PDB file of C-alpha atoms in Angstrom:
ATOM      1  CA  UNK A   1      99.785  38.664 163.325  1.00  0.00           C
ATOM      2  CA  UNK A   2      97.463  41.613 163.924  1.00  0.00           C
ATOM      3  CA  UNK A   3      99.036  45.059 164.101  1.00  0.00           C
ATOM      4  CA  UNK A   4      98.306  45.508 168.049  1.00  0.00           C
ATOM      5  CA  UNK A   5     100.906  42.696 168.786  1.00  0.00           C
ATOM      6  CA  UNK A   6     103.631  45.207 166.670  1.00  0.00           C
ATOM      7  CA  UNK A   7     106.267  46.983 168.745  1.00  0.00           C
ATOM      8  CA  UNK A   8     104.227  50.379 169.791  1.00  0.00           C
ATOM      9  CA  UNK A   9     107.990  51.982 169.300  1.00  0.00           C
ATOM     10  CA  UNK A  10     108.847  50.457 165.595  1.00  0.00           C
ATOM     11  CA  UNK A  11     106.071  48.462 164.381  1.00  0.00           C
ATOM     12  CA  UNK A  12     108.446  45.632 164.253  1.00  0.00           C
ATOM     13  CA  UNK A  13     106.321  42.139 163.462  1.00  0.00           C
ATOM     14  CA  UNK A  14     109.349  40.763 165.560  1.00  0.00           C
ATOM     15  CA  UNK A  15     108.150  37.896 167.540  1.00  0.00           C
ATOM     16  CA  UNK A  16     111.022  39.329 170.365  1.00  0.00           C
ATOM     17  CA  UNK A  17     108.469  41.130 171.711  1.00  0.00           C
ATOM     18  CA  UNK A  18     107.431  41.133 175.509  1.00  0.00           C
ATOM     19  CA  UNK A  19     104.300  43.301 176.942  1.00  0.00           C
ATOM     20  CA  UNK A  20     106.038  46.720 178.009  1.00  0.00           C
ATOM     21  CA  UNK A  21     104.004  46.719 181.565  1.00  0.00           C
ATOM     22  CA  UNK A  22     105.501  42.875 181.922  1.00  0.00           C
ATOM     23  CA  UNK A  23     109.332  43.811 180.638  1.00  0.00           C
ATOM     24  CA  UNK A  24     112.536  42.661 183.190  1.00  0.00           C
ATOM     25  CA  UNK A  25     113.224  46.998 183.344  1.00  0.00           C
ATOM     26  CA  UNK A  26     109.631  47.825 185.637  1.00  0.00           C
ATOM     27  CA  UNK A  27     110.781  51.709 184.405  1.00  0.00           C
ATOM     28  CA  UNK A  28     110.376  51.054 180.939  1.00  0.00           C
ATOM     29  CA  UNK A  29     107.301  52.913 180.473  1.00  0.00           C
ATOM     30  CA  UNK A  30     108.668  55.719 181.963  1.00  0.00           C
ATOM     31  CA  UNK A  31     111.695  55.671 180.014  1.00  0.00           C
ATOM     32  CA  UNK A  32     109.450  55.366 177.066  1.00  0.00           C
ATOM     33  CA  UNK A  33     107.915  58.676 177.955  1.00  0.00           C
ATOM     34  CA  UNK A  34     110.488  60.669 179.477  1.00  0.00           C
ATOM     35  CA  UNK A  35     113.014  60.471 176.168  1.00  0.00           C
ATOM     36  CA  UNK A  36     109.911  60.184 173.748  1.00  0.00           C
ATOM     37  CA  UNK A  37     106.976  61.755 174.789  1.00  0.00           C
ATOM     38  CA  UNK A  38     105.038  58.127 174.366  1.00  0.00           C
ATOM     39  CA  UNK A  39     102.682  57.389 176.716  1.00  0.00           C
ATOM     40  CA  UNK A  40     101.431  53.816 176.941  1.00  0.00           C
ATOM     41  CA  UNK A  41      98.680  53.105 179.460  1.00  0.00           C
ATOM     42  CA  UNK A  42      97.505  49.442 180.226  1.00  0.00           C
ATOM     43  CA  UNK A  43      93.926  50.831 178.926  1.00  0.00           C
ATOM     44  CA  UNK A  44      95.379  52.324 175.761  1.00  0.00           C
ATOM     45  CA  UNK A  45      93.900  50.564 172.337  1.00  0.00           C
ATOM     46  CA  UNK A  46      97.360  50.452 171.372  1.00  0.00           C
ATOM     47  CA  UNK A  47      99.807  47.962 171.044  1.00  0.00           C
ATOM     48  CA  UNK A  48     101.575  47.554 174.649  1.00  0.00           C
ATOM     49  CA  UNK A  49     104.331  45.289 173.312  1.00  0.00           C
ATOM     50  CA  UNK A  50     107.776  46.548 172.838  1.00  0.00           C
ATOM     51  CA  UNK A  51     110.791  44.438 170.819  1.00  0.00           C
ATOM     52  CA  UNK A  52     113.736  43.681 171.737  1.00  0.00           C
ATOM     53  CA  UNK A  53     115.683  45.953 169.755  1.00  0.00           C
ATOM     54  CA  UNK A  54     113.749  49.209 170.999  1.00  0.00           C
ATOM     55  CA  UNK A  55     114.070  48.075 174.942  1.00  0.00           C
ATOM     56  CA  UNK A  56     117.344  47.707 173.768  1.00  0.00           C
ATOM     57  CA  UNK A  57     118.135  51.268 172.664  1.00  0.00           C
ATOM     58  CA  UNK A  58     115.826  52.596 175.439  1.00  0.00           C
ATOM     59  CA  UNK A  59     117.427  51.313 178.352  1.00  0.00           C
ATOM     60  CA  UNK A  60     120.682  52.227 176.163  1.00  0.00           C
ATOM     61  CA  UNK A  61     119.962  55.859 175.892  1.00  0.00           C
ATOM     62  CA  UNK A  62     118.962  56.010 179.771  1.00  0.00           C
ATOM     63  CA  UNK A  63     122.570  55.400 180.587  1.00  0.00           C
ATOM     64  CA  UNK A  64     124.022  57.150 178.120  1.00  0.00           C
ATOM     65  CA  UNK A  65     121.463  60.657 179.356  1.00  0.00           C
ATOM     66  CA  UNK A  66     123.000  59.623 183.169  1.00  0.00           C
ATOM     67  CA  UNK A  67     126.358  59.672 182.157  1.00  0.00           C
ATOM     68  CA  UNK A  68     126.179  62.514 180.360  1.00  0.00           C
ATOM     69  CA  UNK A  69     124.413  64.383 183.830  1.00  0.00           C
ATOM     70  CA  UNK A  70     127.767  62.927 185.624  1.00  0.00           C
ATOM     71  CA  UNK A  71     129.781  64.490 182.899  1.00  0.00           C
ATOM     72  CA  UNK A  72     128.271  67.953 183.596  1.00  0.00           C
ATOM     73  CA  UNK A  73     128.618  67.491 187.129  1.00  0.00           C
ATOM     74  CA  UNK A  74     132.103  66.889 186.767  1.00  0.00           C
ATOM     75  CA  UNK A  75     132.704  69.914 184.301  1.00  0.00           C
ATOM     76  CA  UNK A  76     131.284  72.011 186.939  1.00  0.00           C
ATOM     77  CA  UNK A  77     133.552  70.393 189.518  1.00  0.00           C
ATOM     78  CA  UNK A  78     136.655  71.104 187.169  1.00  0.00           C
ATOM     79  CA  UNK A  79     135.197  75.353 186.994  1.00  0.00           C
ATOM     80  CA  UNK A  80     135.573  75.127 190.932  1.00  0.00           C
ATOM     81  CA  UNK A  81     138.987  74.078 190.828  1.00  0.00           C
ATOM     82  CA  UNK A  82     141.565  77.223 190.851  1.00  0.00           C
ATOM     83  CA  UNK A  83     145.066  76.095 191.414  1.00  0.00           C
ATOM     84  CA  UNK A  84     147.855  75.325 189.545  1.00  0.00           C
ATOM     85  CA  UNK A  85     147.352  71.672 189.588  1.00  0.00           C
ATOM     86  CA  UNK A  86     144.051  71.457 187.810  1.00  0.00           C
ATOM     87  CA  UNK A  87     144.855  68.938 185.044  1.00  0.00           C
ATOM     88  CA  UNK A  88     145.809  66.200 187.969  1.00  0.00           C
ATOM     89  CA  UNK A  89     142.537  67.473 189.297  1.00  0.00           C
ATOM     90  CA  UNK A  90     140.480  67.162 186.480  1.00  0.00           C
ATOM     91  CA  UNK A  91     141.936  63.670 185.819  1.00  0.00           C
ATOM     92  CA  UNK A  92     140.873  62.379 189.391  1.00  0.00           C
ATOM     93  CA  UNK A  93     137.314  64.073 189.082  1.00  0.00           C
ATOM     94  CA  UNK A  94     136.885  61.829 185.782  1.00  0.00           C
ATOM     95  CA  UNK A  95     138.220  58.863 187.313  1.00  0.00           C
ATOM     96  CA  UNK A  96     135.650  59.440 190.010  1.00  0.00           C
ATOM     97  CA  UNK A  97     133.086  60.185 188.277  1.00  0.00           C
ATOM     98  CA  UNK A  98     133.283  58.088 185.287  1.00  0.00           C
ATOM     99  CA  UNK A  99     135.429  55.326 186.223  1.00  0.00           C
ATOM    100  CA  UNK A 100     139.237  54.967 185.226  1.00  0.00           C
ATOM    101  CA  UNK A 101     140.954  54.602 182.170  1.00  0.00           C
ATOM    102  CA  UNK A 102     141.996  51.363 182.143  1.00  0.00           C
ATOM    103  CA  UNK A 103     143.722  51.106 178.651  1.00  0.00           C
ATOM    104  CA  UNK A 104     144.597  53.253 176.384  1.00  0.00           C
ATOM    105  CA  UNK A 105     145.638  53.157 172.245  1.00  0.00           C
ATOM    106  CA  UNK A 106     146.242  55.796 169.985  1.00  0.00           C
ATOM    107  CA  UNK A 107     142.295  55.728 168.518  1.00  0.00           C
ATOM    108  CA  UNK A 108     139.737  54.822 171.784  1.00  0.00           C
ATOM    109  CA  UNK A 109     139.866  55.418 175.547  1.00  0.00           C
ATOM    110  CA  UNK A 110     138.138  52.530 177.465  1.00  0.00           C
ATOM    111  CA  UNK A 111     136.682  53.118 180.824  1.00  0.00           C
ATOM    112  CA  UNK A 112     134.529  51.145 183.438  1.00  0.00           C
ATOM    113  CA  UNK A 113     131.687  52.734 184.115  1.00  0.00           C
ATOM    114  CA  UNK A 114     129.538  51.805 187.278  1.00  0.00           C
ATOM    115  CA  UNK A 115     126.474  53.511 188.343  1.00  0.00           C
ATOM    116  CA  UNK A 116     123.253  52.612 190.732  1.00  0.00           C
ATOM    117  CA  UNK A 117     120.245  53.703 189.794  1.00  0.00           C
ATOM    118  CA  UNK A 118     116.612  52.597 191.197  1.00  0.00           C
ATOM    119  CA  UNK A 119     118.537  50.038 192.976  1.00  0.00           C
ATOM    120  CA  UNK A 120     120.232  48.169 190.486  1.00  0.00           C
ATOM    121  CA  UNK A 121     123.805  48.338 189.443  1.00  0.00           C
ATOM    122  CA  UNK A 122     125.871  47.885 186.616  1.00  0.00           C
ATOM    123  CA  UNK A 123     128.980  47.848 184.893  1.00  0.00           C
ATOM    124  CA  UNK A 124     129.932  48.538 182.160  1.00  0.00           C
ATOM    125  CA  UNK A 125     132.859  49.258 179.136  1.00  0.00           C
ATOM    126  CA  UNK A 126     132.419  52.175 177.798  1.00  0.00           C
ATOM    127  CA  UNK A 127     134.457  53.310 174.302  1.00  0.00           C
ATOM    128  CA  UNK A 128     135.635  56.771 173.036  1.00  0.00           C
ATOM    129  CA  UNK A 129     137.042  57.657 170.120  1.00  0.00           C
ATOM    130  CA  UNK A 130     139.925  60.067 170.838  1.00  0.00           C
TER     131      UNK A 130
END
């Protein structure tokens, strides 16, 4: 295998690759760039393959940065709140903005989160350690 069909992320030899410009996530490039300062170009000499397990973590960390935007959204929702009833509040601004608890044991909170973004939804179960 020569080195430009490695994962331009990793350098993986994985053959779980797939052409970044040609990927099922069109944004991935983007992505790429906005959390890593990579650019990849369809001229670049480079390799313009990315595995699996880097789209993976990308697309991963994208939802994780937009849930943590809601979260600050939501904190500064709770610092506009001033009556006596803020906790009840603050529980309903989660639930709105993160999705509601759904079960609860002594060690992890599990929530549903659903968001849009670029017109494409998901869902999905999201774990905290309390």
């Amino acid at each position: 295998m020569e080195w430009k069909d490695w994962c331009r992320l990793c350098a993986n030899t994985d053959d779980n690759s797939s052409p970044v410009f040609q990927n099922e996530d069109q944004l991935l490039p983007e992505k790429i760039f906005k959390y890593l300062s990579i650019t990849i170009r369809n001229q670049d000499e480079l390799p313009q393959t990315v595995c699996d397990a880097c789209t993976r973590r990308v697309t991963a960390f994208d939802r994780y940065a937009h849930q943590c935007l809601r979260v600050q959204t939501m904190f500064k929702a709770l610092l506009q709140e001033k009556d006596d009833d803020s906790y009840n509040k603050a529980v309903l601004l989660r639930e709105e903005y993160l999705g509601p608890v759904i079960q609860k044991r002594d060690d992890q909170v599990h929530y549903f989160v659903f968001f849009c973004y670029t017109g494409r939804c998901y869902l999905f179960q999201h774990h905290t350690l309390c």
